[in-house]
């Protein structure tokens, strides 16, 4: 606690000094220019001063202007990172107050400091900086690590929420605010309908940055996470169109029907154009990585360059950059991961996480800094009604849309989910930058003030209260007695059973299209974009062998060496209650022990674990460890079943098998077990990939055989 | 292939399967496509290996048992009717259907009793009609991570059997199993909505 505070104080002090430096640099510059300006008086003075200055310059010179820009940028990033360390050192805070709130708070302090020192407004976050430099890393990381199976399973719902929901919100908020403006008492007559609609369009957008940072705290299931997250990413297209639409409407003298139709067409163009650009760059990236075998070190660079290019190209044509970069990341991921080395892969992941983390932190700090200043006009009625309408319209929108979704779809969105979706619609930096991009007109400051308050409200109030409310909802439903041990085990048993049967029956809704895509992929795309078919084998072999040896040792040791205190007490109690006929009045401690053991150690079902985590790489999460463990344990039984493969197959393929080395056979078997294990993250969502590699192997004519049988055949 | 959906004749024994399992035409067609997709070498039946190649199933703790349930009586092949028969257990229960059912006909595969019987058979490997402590222990071992020691597992298994066992014979019969699941909404827990 003390160390955290100390760290914060230290860096605040550092910023303080740097600001002083800044001012002193300014004054020095000013001083010099004054000397030049004054005529003869200056000339007489300068040699004297010049000699004084030059004498000092020999020993000690200060040239701040030279390094100002990179220096300031680095210091800001340093501040952001140190703040992050500070928060995580004091562990208790992030559970109550989400990190984004703390970062805004730090920003507020910084802004206050700068304002009081310089007596002028602190640097406002430039919209260009935000849209060109700070936003792309976050969206890229989100798109790259987006779990594609849940995303495409729920794509209909996500699109419905993103498109229809955002438009509903925008128009609803705009129109109701216009209604408020009509009230004479509030002194808002001059805010026109168009301006209100414009404001509505930018405030309606749910922000992925804010949503992500808050959803870390609450543990929602995979489907809900992907719904809110996907929606926040995709509503960018709608926001962009609406914003530009109203901007052009404001500039036009009159609005005809043709313009409105053109706007609707523009919307489709923006979305589809973004997707197209993303796919194009994704294919280029995949193709490029096919040839990087000899220069492994620059492989990660291509991923970043192509993604950023896709974003910039889309922005160039006024299409949706966010949709483009997400599509690029999702489309190139599969092929790039197959082509690049394991180390490049890790590098890419770590860099993405790092950059997005830094961006995220910087955005929130700048939000805080920009809040202080003279940019605001505080018309409280307008602001309060904005907040109220935001909440109301979002709740209404979610209710109505969910009603339709539940009718058509088989996966229902429960009441609790609806609440989380509605309440979790946080606004963030995108609204903020958009409002600064508004052209100067009389009421701009009003809008800026309203946006600031809405963002602060959603991030602070909604961000902090969402977790307790979710817990409250859970508690109200679980008012029955806690399940007995057998019930708990049975419930988990059924969950696993259901998940397994779902996997067998192929539970993806748009199954037909997925099949088509897979077919297209294996016939054409793989040939062009992948370096070689058997390239993945070597990395899988390495991984699997590493897994086997390391984990076999670990498992053996873990099984023998763990002696928790509870086990001895359990042992003792078991001896006393040895006959099954003993009454059910067991010791309370034993029950608690058992419950505890079960809750921590029962394998989790896939749907409960969130698929996406901000701060850890996918391979490091507990669920991947669980998957590895299960695979190792089942390895034996899987091997046995492969040895029972059809005899007629072995006859046919015998000819081919002799041409491959031993390692190849092992690799193919490994491949069958781990599917796509290039990234441990892929194990869960690898259904498409495992089914995809198998046909390629069949095509190359290698067969599945047990090692022993293989050796026997070779001898023959 | 899947564009025109009225290819009932494509599925072998389509009508009889439909009557037996109660699937709709569309669902049956979808399952047939799935069967064909899983059947890599177009053999016309599925082997254990075909099912094991489903990546997500490999990391399911009960994966082996689920796959075994498709191959009853030690057979190594399962054809489409066998495949669908197992999946029919997971069809959601249709309330009206239950009402108008002819009591003389055998219970539909997705009735509560049959669902429970299916689940019971996943526990009871030796088919003696009871889940012994040993069988419970085996299932537990599958579902729990490696950090749990053998003694802990045994005591948990003991407790589980003890809670469900009413006549005190140290094993859980099918009726006792059903009773312990009274509170649970089995119809919903063992139903996959898209299999309507």
Coordinates of N, CA and C in Angstrom, one line a residue, chain A residues 390-565:
Chain A
X390 N -29.6 8.3 -22.2 CA -28.7 7.2 -22.6 C -29.1 5.9 -22.0
X391 N -29.3 6.0 -20.7 CA -29.7 4.8 -20.0 C -31.0 4.2 -20.5
X392 N -32.0 5.1 -20.6 CA -33.3 4.6 -20.9 C -33.4 4.0 -22.3
X393 N -32.8 4.7 -23.2 CA -32.9 4.2 -24.6 C -32.1 2.9 -24.8
X394 N -31.0 2.8 -24.1 CA -30.2 1.6 -24.2 C -31.0 0.4 -23.6
X395 N -31.6 0.6 -22.5 CA -32.3 -0.5 -21.9 C -33.5 -0.9 -22.8
X396 N -34.2 0.1 -23.3 CA -35.3 -0.2 -24.2 C -34.9 -1.0 -25.4
X397 N -33.8 -0.4 -26.0 CA -33.3 -1.1 -27.2 C -32.9 -2.5 -26.9
X398 N -32.2 -2.8 -25.8 CA -31.8 -4.2 -25.6 C -33.0 -5.0 -25.4
X399 N -34.0 -4.5 -24.6 CA -35.2 -5.3 -24.4 C -35.9 -5.7 -25.7
X400 N -36.2 -4.7 -26.5 CA -36.9 -5.0 -27.8 C -36.1 -5.9 -28.7
X401 N -34.8 -5.6 -28.8 CA -34.0 -6.4 -29.7 C -33.9 -7.9 -29.2
X402 N -33.8 -8.0 -27.9 CA -33.6 -9.4 -27.4 C -34.9 -10.1 -27.6
X403 N -36.0 -9.4 -27.5 CA -37.3 -10.1 -27.8 C -37.3 -10.7 -29.1
X404 N -36.8 -10.0 -30.1 CA -36.8 -10.5 -31.5 C -35.8 -11.6 -31.6
X405 N -34.6 -11.4 -31.0 CA -33.5 -12.4 -31.1 C -34.0 -13.8 -30.5
X406 N -34.7 -13.7 -29.4 CA -35.1 -14.9 -28.7 C -36.1 -15.7 -29.5
X407 N -36.9 -15.0 -30.3 CA -37.8 -15.6 -31.2 C -37.2 -16.4 -32.3
X408 N -36.2 -15.8 -32.9 CA -35.6 -16.5 -34.0 C -34.5 -17.5 -33.7
X409 N -33.8 -17.2 -32.6 CA -32.6 -18.0 -32.3 C -32.9 -19.1 -31.3
X410 N -32.0 -20.0 -31.3 CA -32.2 -21.1 -30.3 C -31.5 -20.8 -29.0
X411 N -30.4 -20.0 -29.1 CA -29.8 -19.6 -27.8 C -30.5 -18.4 -27.2
X412 N -31.1 -18.6 -26.1 CA -31.9 -17.4 -25.6 C -30.9 -16.5 -24.8
X413 N -31.2 -15.3 -24.8 CA -30.5 -14.3 -23.9 C -31.3 -14.1 -22.7
X414 N -30.8 -14.5 -21.6 CA -31.6 -14.5 -20.4 C -31.7 -13.1 -19.8
X415 N -32.6 -13.0 -18.8 CA -32.8 -11.7 -18.2 C -31.5 -11.1 -17.6
X416 N -30.8 -11.9 -17.0 CA -29.6 -11.4 -16.4 C -28.6 -10.9 -17.5
X417 N -28.5 -11.7 -18.5 CA -27.7 -11.3 -19.7 C -28.1 -9.9 -20.2
X418 N -29.4 -9.8 -20.3 CA -30.0 -8.5 -20.9 C -29.6 -7.4 -20.0
X419 N -29.7 -7.6 -18.7 CA -29.3 -6.5 -17.8 C -27.8 -6.1 -18.0
X420 N -27.0 -7.1 -18.1 CA -25.6 -6.8 -18.2 C -25.3 -6.1 -19.5
X421 N -26.0 -6.6 -20.6 CA -25.7 -5.9 -21.9 C -26.2 -4.4 -21.8
X422 N -27.3 -4.2 -21.2 CA -27.8 -2.9 -21.2 C -27.0 -2.0 -20.2
X423 N -26.7 -2.5 -19.1 CA -25.9 -1.7 -18.1 C -24.5 -1.6 -18.5
X424 N -24.0 -2.6 -19.3 CA -22.6 -2.5 -19.6 C -22.3 -1.7 -20.9
X425 N -23.2 -0.9 -21.3 CA -23.0 -0.1 -22.5 C -22.2 1.1 -22.1
X426 N -20.9 1.0 -22.0 CA -20.2 2.1 -21.5 C -19.7 3.0 -22.7
X427 N -19.7 4.3 -22.5 CA -19.1 5.2 -23.5 C -17.7 5.5 -23.1
X428 N -16.9 5.8 -24.1 CA -15.5 6.0 -23.8 C -14.9 7.0 -24.7
X429 N -13.7 6.7 -25.0 CA -12.9 7.8 -25.7 C -13.3 8.1 -27.1
X430 N -14.0 7.1 -27.8 CA -14.4 7.4 -29.1 C -15.4 8.6 -29.2
X431 N -16.4 8.6 -28.3 CA -17.3 9.7 -28.2 C -16.6 11.0 -28.0
X432 N -15.6 10.9 -27.1 CA -14.9 12.0 -26.7 C -14.1 12.7 -27.9
X433 N -13.4 11.8 -28.6 CA -12.7 12.4 -29.8 C -13.6 12.9 -30.8
X434 N -14.8 12.2 -31.0 CA -15.7 12.6 -32.0 C -16.3 14.0 -31.7
X435 N -16.5 14.2 -30.4 CA -17.1 15.5 -30.1 C -16.1 16.7 -30.3
X436 N -14.8 16.3 -30.1 CA -13.8 17.4 -30.3 C -13.7 17.7 -31.8
X437 N -14.0 16.7 -32.6 CA -13.9 16.9 -34.1 C -15.0 17.7 -34.6
X438 N -16.1 18.0 -33.8 CA -17.2 18.8 -34.3 C -16.6 20.2 -34.7
X439 N -17.2 20.8 -35.7 CA -16.7 22.1 -36.1 C -17.2 23.1 -35.1
X440 N -16.5 24.2 -35.0 CA -16.9 25.2 -34.0 C -18.2 25.8 -34.3
X441 N -19.1 25.6 -33.4 CA -20.4 26.4 -33.5 C -20.8 26.8 -32.1
X442 N -21.8 27.5 -32.0 CA -22.1 28.2 -30.7 C -22.2 27.3 -29.5
X443 N -22.7 26.1 -29.8 CA -23.0 25.3 -28.6 C -22.1 24.1 -28.5
X444 N -20.9 24.2 -29.1 CA -20.0 23.0 -29.1 C -19.6 22.7 -27.6
X445 N -19.4 23.8 -26.8 CA -18.9 23.5 -25.5 C -19.9 22.8 -24.7
X446 N -21.2 23.0 -25.0 CA -22.2 22.3 -24.3 C -22.1 20.8 -24.5
X447 N -21.9 20.5 -25.8 CA -21.8 19.1 -26.1 C -20.6 18.5 -25.5
X448 N -19.5 19.2 -25.5 CA -18.3 18.7 -24.9 C -18.5 18.4 -23.4
X449 N -19.2 19.3 -22.8 CA -19.4 19.1 -21.3 C -20.3 17.9 -21.1
X450 N -21.4 17.8 -22.0 CA -22.3 16.6 -21.8 C -21.6 15.3 -22.0
X451 N -20.7 15.3 -23.1 CA -20.0 14.0 -23.4 C -19.1 13.7 -22.2
X452 N -18.4 14.7 -21.7 CA -17.5 14.4 -20.6 C -18.2 13.8 -19.5
X453 N -19.3 14.4 -19.1 CA -20.0 13.9 -17.9 C -20.6 12.5 -18.2
X454 N -21.1 12.3 -19.4 CA -21.6 10.9 -19.7 C -20.5 9.9 -19.6
X455 N -19.4 10.2 -20.2 CA -18.3 9.2 -20.1 C -17.9 9.0 -18.7
X456 N -17.7 10.0 -17.9 CA -17.3 9.8 -16.5 C -18.3 9.1 -15.7
X457 N -19.6 9.4 -16.0 CA -20.6 8.7 -15.3 C -20.6 7.2 -15.7
X458 N -20.6 6.9 -16.9 CA -20.6 5.5 -17.3 C -19.4 4.7 -16.7
X459 N -18.3 5.3 -16.9 CA -17.1 4.6 -16.5 C -17.1 4.5 -15.0
X460 N -17.3 5.6 -14.3 CA -17.2 5.5 -12.8 C -18.4 4.8 -12.2
X461 N -19.6 5.3 -12.4 CA -20.8 4.8 -11.7 C -21.1 3.4 -12.2
X462 N -21.3 3.3 -13.5 CA -21.7 2.0 -14.1 C -20.5 1.0 -13.9
X463 N -19.3 1.4 -14.1 CA -18.2 0.5 -14.0 C -18.0 0.0 -12.6
X464 N -18.2 0.8 -11.7 CA -18.0 0.4 -10.3 C -19.2 -0.4 -9.8
X465 N -20.4 -0.1 -10.2 CA -21.5 -0.8 -9.6 C -21.9 -2.1 -10.4
X466 N -21.4 -2.3 -11.6 CA -21.9 -3.4 -12.3 C -21.6 -4.7 -11.6
X467 N -20.4 -4.8 -11.0 CA -20.0 -6.0 -10.4 C -20.9 -6.4 -9.2
X468 N -21.2 -5.4 -8.3 CA -22.1 -5.8 -7.2 C -23.5 -6.1 -7.7
X469 N -23.9 -5.4 -8.7 CA -25.3 -5.7 -9.2 C -25.4 -7.1 -9.8
X470 N -24.3 -7.5 -10.5 CA -24.3 -8.8 -11.1 C -24.3 -9.9 -10.0
X471 N -23.5 -9.6 -9.0 CA -23.5 -10.6 -7.8 C -24.8 -10.7 -7.2
X472 N -25.5 -9.5 -7.1 CA -26.8 -9.5 -6.5 C -27.8 -10.3 -7.3
X473 N -27.7 -10.2 -8.6 CA -28.6 -11.0 -9.5 C -28.4 -12.4 -9.3
X474 N -27.1 -12.8 -9.2 CA -26.8 -14.2 -9.0 C -27.3 -14.7 -7.7
X475 N -27.1 -13.9 -6.7 CA -27.5 -14.4 -5.4 C -29.0 -14.6 -5.3
X476 N -29.8 -13.6 -5.9 CA -31.2 -13.8 -5.8 C -31.7 -15.0 -6.5
X477 N -30.9 -15.5 -7.5 CA -31.4 -16.7 -8.1 C -31.0 -18.0 -7.4
X478 N -29.9 -17.9 -6.7 CA -29.4 -19.1 -6.0 C -29.8 -19.1 -4.6
X479 N -31.1 -18.8 -4.3 CA -31.5 -18.8 -2.9 C -31.8 -20.2 -2.4
X480 N -31.8 -21.2 -3.2 CA -32.0 -22.5 -2.7 C -30.8 -22.9 -2.0
X481 N -30.9 -24.0 -1.3 CA -29.8 -24.5 -0.5 C -28.6 -24.9 -1.4
X482 N -27.5 -24.8 -1.0 CA -26.3 -25.1 -1.8 C -26.4 -26.6 -2.1
X483 N -26.0 -27.0 -3.3 CA -26.2 -28.4 -3.8 C -25.3 -29.3 -3.0
X484 N -25.8 -30.5 -2.8 CA -25.0 -31.5 -2.1 C -23.8 -31.9 -3.0
X485 N -23.0 -32.7 -2.5 CA -21.8 -33.1 -3.2 C -22.2 -33.9 -4.5
X486 N -23.1 -34.9 -4.3 CA -23.5 -35.7 -5.4 C -24.1 -34.9 -6.5
X487 N -25.0 -33.9 -6.0 CA -25.6 -33.1 -7.0 C -24.6 -32.3 -7.8
X488 N -23.6 -31.7 -7.1 CA -22.6 -30.9 -7.7 C -21.9 -31.7 -8.8
X489 N -21.5 -32.9 -8.4 CA -20.8 -33.8 -9.4 C -21.7 -34.1 -10.5
X490 N -22.9 -34.4 -10.2 CA -23.8 -34.8 -11.3 C -24.1 -33.7 -12.3
X491 N -24.2 -32.5 -11.7 CA -24.5 -31.3 -12.6 C -23.3 -31.1 -13.5
X492 N -22.1 -31.2 -12.9 CA -20.9 -31.0 -13.8 C -20.8 -32.1 -14.8
X493 N -21.2 -33.3 -14.4 CA -21.2 -34.5 -15.3 C -22.1 -34.2 -16.5
X494 N -23.3 -33.7 -16.2 CA -24.2 -33.4 -17.3 C -23.7 -32.3 -18.2
X495 N -23.1 -31.3 -17.6 CA -22.6 -30.2 -18.4 C -21.5 -30.7 -19.4
X496 N -20.6 -31.6 -18.9 CA -19.6 -32.1 -19.8 C -20.2 -33.0 -20.9
X497 N -21.2 -33.8 -20.4 CA -21.9 -34.6 -21.4 C -22.5 -33.8 -22.5
X498 N -23.2 -32.8 -22.1 CA -23.9 -32.0 -23.0 C -22.9 -31.3 -24.0
X499 N -21.8 -30.8 -23.4 CA -20.9 -30.1 -24.3 C -20.3 -31.1 -25.3
X500 N -20.0 -32.3 -24.9 CA -19.5 -33.3 -25.8 C -20.5 -33.7 -26.9
X501 N -21.7 -33.9 -26.5 CA -22.7 -34.2 -27.5 C -22.9 -33.1 -28.5
X502 N -22.9 -31.9 -28.0 CA -23.0 -30.7 -28.9 C -21.9 -30.7 -29.9
X503 N -20.7 -31.0 -29.4 CA -19.6 -31.0 -30.3 C -19.7 -32.1 -31.4
X504 N -20.3 -33.2 -31.0 CA -20.4 -34.3 -32.0 C -21.5 -33.9 -33.0
X505 N -22.6 -33.4 -32.5 CA -23.7 -33.1 -33.4 C -23.5 -31.8 -34.2
X506 N -22.4 -31.1 -33.9 CA -22.1 -30.0 -34.7 C -23.0 -28.9 -34.5
X507 N -22.8 -28.1 -33.5 CA -23.8 -27.2 -33.0 C -23.7 -25.8 -33.6
X508 N -22.9 -25.6 -34.6 CA -22.8 -24.3 -35.2 C -24.0 -24.1 -36.1
X509 N -24.6 -23.0 -35.9 CA -25.9 -22.7 -36.6 C -25.7 -22.7 -38.1
X510 N -24.8 -21.9 -38.6 CA -24.7 -21.7 -40.0 C -23.7 -22.8 -40.5
X511 N -24.1 -24.0 -40.3 CA -23.2 -25.1 -40.5 C -22.8 -25.2 -42.0
X512 N -23.9 -25.0 -42.8 CA -23.7 -25.1 -44.2 C -22.6 -24.2 -44.8
X513 N -22.6 -23.0 -44.3 CA -21.6 -22.0 -44.8 C -20.3 -22.4 -44.3
X514 N -20.2 -22.9 -43.1 CA -18.9 -23.2 -42.6 C -18.3 -24.3 -43.4
X515 N -19.1 -25.3 -43.8 CA -18.6 -26.4 -44.6 C -18.1 -25.9 -45.9
X516 N -18.9 -25.0 -46.5 CA -18.5 -24.4 -47.8 C -17.1 -23.7 -47.7
X517 N -17.0 -23.0 -46.6 CA -15.8 -22.2 -46.4 C -14.6 -23.2 -46.2
X518 N -14.8 -24.2 -45.4 CA -13.8 -25.2 -45.2 C -13.3 -25.8 -46.5
X519 N -14.3 -26.1 -47.3 CA -14.0 -26.8 -48.6 C -13.2 -25.8 -49.5
X520 N -13.6 -24.6 -49.6 CA -12.9 -23.6 -50.3 C -11.5 -23.4 -49.8
X521 N -11.4 -23.4 -48.5 CA -10.2 -23.2 -47.9 C -9.2 -24.3 -48.2
X522 N -9.6 -25.5 -48.1 CA -8.7 -26.6 -48.3 C -8.4 -26.8 -49.8
X523 N -9.3 -26.4 -50.6 CA -9.0 -26.6 -52.1 C -8.1 -25.5 -52.6
X524 N -8.4 -24.3 -52.2 CA -7.7 -23.2 -52.9 C -6.8 -22.4 -52.0
X525 N -7.4 -21.9 -50.9 CA -6.6 -21.0 -50.1 C -5.4 -21.5 -49.5
X526 N -5.5 -22.8 -49.0 CA -4.3 -23.3 -48.4 C -3.2 -23.5 -49.3
X527 N -3.5 -23.8 -50.5 CA -2.4 -24.0 -51.5 C -1.7 -22.7 -51.8
X528 N -2.4 -21.6 -51.8 CA -1.7 -20.4 -52.1 C -1.0 -19.8 -50.9
X529 N -1.7 -19.9 -49.7 CA -1.3 -19.1 -48.6 C -0.4 -19.8 -47.6
X530 N -0.5 -21.1 -47.6 CA 0.4 -21.8 -46.7 C 1.7 -22.2 -47.3
X531 N 2.7 -22.2 -46.5 CA 4.0 -22.5 -47.1 C 4.0 -24.0 -47.6
X532 N 3.8 -24.9 -46.6 CA 3.7 -26.3 -47.0 C 2.6 -26.9 -46.1
X533 N 2.1 -27.9 -46.6 CA 1.0 -28.5 -45.7 C 1.6 -29.1 -44.5
X534 N 2.8 -29.7 -44.6 CA 3.3 -30.4 -43.4 C 4.1 -29.5 -42.5
X535 N 4.1 -28.2 -42.9 CA 4.8 -27.3 -42.0 C 4.3 -27.3 -40.6
X536 N 3.0 -27.3 -40.4 CA 2.6 -27.3 -39.0 C 3.1 -28.4 -38.2
X537 N 3.4 -29.5 -38.8 CA 3.8 -30.7 -38.1 C 4.9 -30.5 -37.1
X538 N 5.9 -29.8 -37.6 CA 7.1 -29.8 -36.8 C 6.9 -29.0 -35.5
X539 N 6.1 -27.9 -35.6 CA 5.9 -27.2 -34.4 C 5.0 -28.0 -33.4
X540 N 4.0 -28.7 -34.0 CA 3.2 -29.5 -33.2 C 4.0 -30.6 -32.5
X541 N 4.9 -31.3 -33.3 CA 5.7 -32.3 -32.7 C 6.4 -31.8 -31.5
X542 N 7.1 -30.7 -31.7 CA 7.9 -30.1 -30.6 C 7.0 -29.8 -29.4
X543 N 5.9 -29.2 -29.7 CA 5.1 -28.8 -28.6 C 4.6 -30.1 -27.8
X544 N 4.2 -31.1 -28.6 CA 3.6 -32.3 -28.0 C 4.7 -33.0 -27.2
X545 N 5.8 -33.1 -27.8 CA 6.9 -33.8 -27.1 C 7.3 -33.1 -25.8
X546 N 7.3 -31.8 -26.0 CA 7.6 -31.0 -24.8 C 6.6 -31.3 -23.7
X547 N 5.3 -31.2 -24.1 CA 4.2 -31.4 -23.2 C 4.3 -32.8 -22.5
X548 N 4.6 -33.8 -23.4 CA 4.5 -35.1 -22.8 C 5.6 -35.3 -21.7
X549 N 6.8 -34.9 -22.1 CA 7.9 -35.2 -21.1 C 7.7 -34.3 -19.9
X550 N 7.5 -33.1 -20.1 CA 7.5 -32.2 -19.0 C 6.3 -32.5 -18.1
X551 N 5.1 -32.6 -18.7 CA 3.9 -32.8 -17.9 C 3.8 -34.2 -17.3
X552 N 4.4 -35.2 -18.0 CA 4.4 -36.5 -17.4 C 5.1 -36.5 -16.1
X553 N 6.3 -35.8 -16.1 CA 7.0 -35.7 -14.9 C 6.3 -34.9 -13.8
X554 N 5.7 -33.8 -14.3 CA 5.0 -33.0 -13.3 C 3.8 -33.7 -12.7
X555 N 3.1 -34.4 -13.6 CA 1.9 -35.1 -13.1 C 2.3 -36.2 -12.1
X556 N 3.3 -36.9 -12.5 CA 3.7 -38.0 -11.5 C 4.1 -37.4 -10.2
X557 N 4.8 -36.3 -10.3 CA 5.3 -35.7 -9.0 C 4.1 -35.1 -8.2
X558 N 3.2 -34.5 -9.0 CA 2.1 -33.8 -8.3 C 1.2 -34.9 -7.6
X559 N 1.0 -36.0 -8.3 CA 0.2 -37.0 -7.7 C 0.7 -37.5 -6.4
X560 N 2.0 -37.6 -6.3 CA 2.6 -38.3 -5.1 C 2.9 -37.3 -4.0
X561 N 3.2 -36.1 -4.4 CA 3.8 -35.3 -3.4 C 2.9 -34.3 -2.7
X562 N 1.7 -34.2 -3.1 CA 0.8 -33.3 -2.5 C 0.2 -33.9 -1.2
X563 N 0.5 -33.2 -0.1 CA -0.1 -33.7 1.2 C -0.7 -32.5 1.8
X564 N -2.0 -32.2 1.5 CA -2.6 -31.1 2.2 C -3.1 -31.5 3.5
X565 N -3.3 -30.6 4.4 CA -3.7 -31.0 5.8 C -5.1 -31.6 5.7

